[in-house]
Tab-separated table of C-alpha atoms in Angstrom:
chain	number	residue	atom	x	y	z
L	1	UNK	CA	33.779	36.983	-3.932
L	2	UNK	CA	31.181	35.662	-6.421
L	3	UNK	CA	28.466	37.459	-7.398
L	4	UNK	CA	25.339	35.527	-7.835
L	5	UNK	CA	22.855	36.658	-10.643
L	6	UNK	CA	20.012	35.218	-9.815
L	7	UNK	CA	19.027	36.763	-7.006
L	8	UNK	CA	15.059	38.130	-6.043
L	9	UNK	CA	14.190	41.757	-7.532
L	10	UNK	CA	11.653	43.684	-7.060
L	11	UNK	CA	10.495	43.413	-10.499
L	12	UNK	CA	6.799	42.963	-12.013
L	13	UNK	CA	5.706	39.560	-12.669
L	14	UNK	CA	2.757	40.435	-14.173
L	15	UNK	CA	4.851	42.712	-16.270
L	16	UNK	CA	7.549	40.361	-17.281
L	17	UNK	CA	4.815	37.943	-18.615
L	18	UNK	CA	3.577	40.698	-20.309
L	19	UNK	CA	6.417	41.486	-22.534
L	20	UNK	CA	7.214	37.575	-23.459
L	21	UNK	CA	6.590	37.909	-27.103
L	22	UNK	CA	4.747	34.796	-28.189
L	23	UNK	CA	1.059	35.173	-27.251
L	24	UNK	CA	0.544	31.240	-26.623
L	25	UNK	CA	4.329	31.509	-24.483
L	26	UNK	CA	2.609	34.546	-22.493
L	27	UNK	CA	-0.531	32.291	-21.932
L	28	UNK	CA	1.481	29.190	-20.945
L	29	UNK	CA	3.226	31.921	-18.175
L	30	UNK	CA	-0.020	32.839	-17.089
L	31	UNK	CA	-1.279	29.012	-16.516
L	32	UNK	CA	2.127	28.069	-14.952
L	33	UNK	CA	1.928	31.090	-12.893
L	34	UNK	CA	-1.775	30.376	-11.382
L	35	UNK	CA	-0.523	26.355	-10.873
L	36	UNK	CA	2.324	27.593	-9.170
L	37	UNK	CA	1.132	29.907	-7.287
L	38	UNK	CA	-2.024	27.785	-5.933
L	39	UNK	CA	0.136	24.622	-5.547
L	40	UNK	CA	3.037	26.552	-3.472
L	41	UNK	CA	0.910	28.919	-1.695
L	42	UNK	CA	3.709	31.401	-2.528
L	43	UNK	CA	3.283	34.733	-4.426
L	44	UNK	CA	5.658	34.678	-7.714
L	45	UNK	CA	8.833	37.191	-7.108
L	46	UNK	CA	11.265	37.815	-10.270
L	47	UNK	CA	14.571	36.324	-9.743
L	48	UNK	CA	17.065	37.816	-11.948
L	49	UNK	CA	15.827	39.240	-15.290
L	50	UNK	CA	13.683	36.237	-16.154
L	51	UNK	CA	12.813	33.798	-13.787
L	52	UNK	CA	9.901	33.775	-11.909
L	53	UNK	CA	10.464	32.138	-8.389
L	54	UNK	CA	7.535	30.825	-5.558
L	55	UNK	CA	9.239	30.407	-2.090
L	56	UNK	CA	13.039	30.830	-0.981
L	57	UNK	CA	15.428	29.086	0.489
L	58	UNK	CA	19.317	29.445	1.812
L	59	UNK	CA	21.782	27.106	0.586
L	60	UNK	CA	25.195	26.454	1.620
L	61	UNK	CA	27.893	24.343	-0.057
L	62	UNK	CA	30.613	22.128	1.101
L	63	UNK	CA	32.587	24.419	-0.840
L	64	UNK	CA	31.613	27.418	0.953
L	65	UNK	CA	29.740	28.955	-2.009
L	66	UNK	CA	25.951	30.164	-0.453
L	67	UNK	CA	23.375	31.924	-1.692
L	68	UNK	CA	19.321	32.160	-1.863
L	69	UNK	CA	17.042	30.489	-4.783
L	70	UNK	CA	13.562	30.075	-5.202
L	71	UNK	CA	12.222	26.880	-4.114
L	72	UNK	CA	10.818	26.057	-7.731
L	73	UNK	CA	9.932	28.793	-10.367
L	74	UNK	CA	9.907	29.048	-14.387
L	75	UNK	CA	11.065	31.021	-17.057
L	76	UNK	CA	9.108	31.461	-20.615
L	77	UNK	CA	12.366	31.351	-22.527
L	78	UNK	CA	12.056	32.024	-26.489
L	79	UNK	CA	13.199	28.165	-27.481
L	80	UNK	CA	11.139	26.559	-24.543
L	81	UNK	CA	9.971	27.303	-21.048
L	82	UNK	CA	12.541	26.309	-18.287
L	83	UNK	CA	10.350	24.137	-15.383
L	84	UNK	CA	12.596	24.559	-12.206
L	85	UNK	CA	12.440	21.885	-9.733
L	86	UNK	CA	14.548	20.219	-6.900
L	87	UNK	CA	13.443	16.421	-6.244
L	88	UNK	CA	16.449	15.151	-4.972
L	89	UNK	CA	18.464	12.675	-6.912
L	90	UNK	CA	18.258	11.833	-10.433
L	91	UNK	CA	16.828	8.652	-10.473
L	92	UNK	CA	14.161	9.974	-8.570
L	93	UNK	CA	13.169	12.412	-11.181
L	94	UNK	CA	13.536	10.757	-13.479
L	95	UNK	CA	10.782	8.217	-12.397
L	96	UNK	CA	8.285	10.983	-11.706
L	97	UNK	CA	8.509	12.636	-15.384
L	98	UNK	CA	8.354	9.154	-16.644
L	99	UNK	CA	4.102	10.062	-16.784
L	100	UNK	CA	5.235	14.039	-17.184
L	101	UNK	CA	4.449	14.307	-20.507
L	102	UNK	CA	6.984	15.280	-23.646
L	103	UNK	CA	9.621	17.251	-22.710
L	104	UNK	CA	13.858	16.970	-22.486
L	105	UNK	CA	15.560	17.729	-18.915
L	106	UNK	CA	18.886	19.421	-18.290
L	107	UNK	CA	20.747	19.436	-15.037
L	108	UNK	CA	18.476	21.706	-13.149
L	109	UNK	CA	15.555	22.048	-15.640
L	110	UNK	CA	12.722	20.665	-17.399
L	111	UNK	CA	12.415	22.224	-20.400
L	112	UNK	CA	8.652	22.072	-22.263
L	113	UNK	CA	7.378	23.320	-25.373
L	114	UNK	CA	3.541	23.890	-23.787
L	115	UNK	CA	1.785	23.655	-21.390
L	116	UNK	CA	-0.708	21.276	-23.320
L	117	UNK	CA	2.463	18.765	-23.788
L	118	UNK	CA	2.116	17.495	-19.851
L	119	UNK	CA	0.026	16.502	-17.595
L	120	UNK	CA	-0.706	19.020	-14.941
L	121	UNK	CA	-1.184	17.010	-11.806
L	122	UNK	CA	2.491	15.408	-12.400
L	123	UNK	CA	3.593	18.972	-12.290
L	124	UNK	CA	1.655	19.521	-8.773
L	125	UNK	CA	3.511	16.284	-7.820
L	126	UNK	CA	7.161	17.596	-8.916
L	127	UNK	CA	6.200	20.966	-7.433
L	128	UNK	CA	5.044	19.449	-3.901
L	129	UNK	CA	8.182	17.229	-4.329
L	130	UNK	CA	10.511	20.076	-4.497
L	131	UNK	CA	9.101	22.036	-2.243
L	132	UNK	CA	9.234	19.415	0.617
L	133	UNK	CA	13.037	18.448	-0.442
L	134	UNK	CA	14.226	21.560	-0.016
L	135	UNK	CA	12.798	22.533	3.087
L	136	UNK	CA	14.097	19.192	4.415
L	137	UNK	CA	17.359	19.832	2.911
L	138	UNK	CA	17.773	23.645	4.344
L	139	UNK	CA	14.969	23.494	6.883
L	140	UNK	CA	16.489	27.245	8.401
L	141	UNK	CA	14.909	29.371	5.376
């Protein structure tokens, strides 16, 4: 049966943030955690070693693979900080980060260099967005 690593710990989020090495990467965590947290209503939870998660849902694939991940969350990674978001399709996202600000995407990520590279109420937008996908998507959680 697969395993699935990210999963929510019981681990410090005030602590992880602590030990991210970069002083302006540890106050970029602390901004992303207060917009997070205010815009999702959710408390931050660590998921896995070094993602910090706001809200949970249940997913289950064609495929029969399930498991639980946070809504949206980020991770202050050493290269850049990992934005985690779920807006439904592609094209879709891509249109809202059109007036995001600079950063590159991946297949489940935004990744930014700072928090001063975007614009802060299309991140409330791409939060809200997620947040209301999922819960539309796997409205039992």
């Amino acid at each position: 049966m697969y395993e699935l690593k990210t999963k929510e710990t019981d681990h410090s989020v005030i602590e992880f943030i602590e030990n991210v090495d970069s002083p302006k990467k540890r106050e970029d965590a602390y901004k992303l955690l207060d917009i997070f947290t205010e815009t999702t209503g959710y408390d931050a939870k660590m998921w896995g070693p070094s993602i910090i998660g706001f809200g949970a849902y249940h997913y289950k694939y064609e495929s029969g693979h399930e498991g639980d991940a946070p809504l949206v969350g980020f991770s202050p990674r050493k290269a850049k900080i990992s934005l985690y978001f779920a807006v439904g399709d592609d094209t879709n996202r891509e249109y809202v980060l059109k007036d995001f600000g600079k950063h590159t995407t991946g297949k489940a990520c935004v990744y930014i260099n700072k928090v001063a590279d975007i614009d802060i109420e299309v991140l409330k937008a791409l939060i809200n967005q997620s947040v209301a996908f999922l819960k539309e998507k796997y409205p039992d959680h």
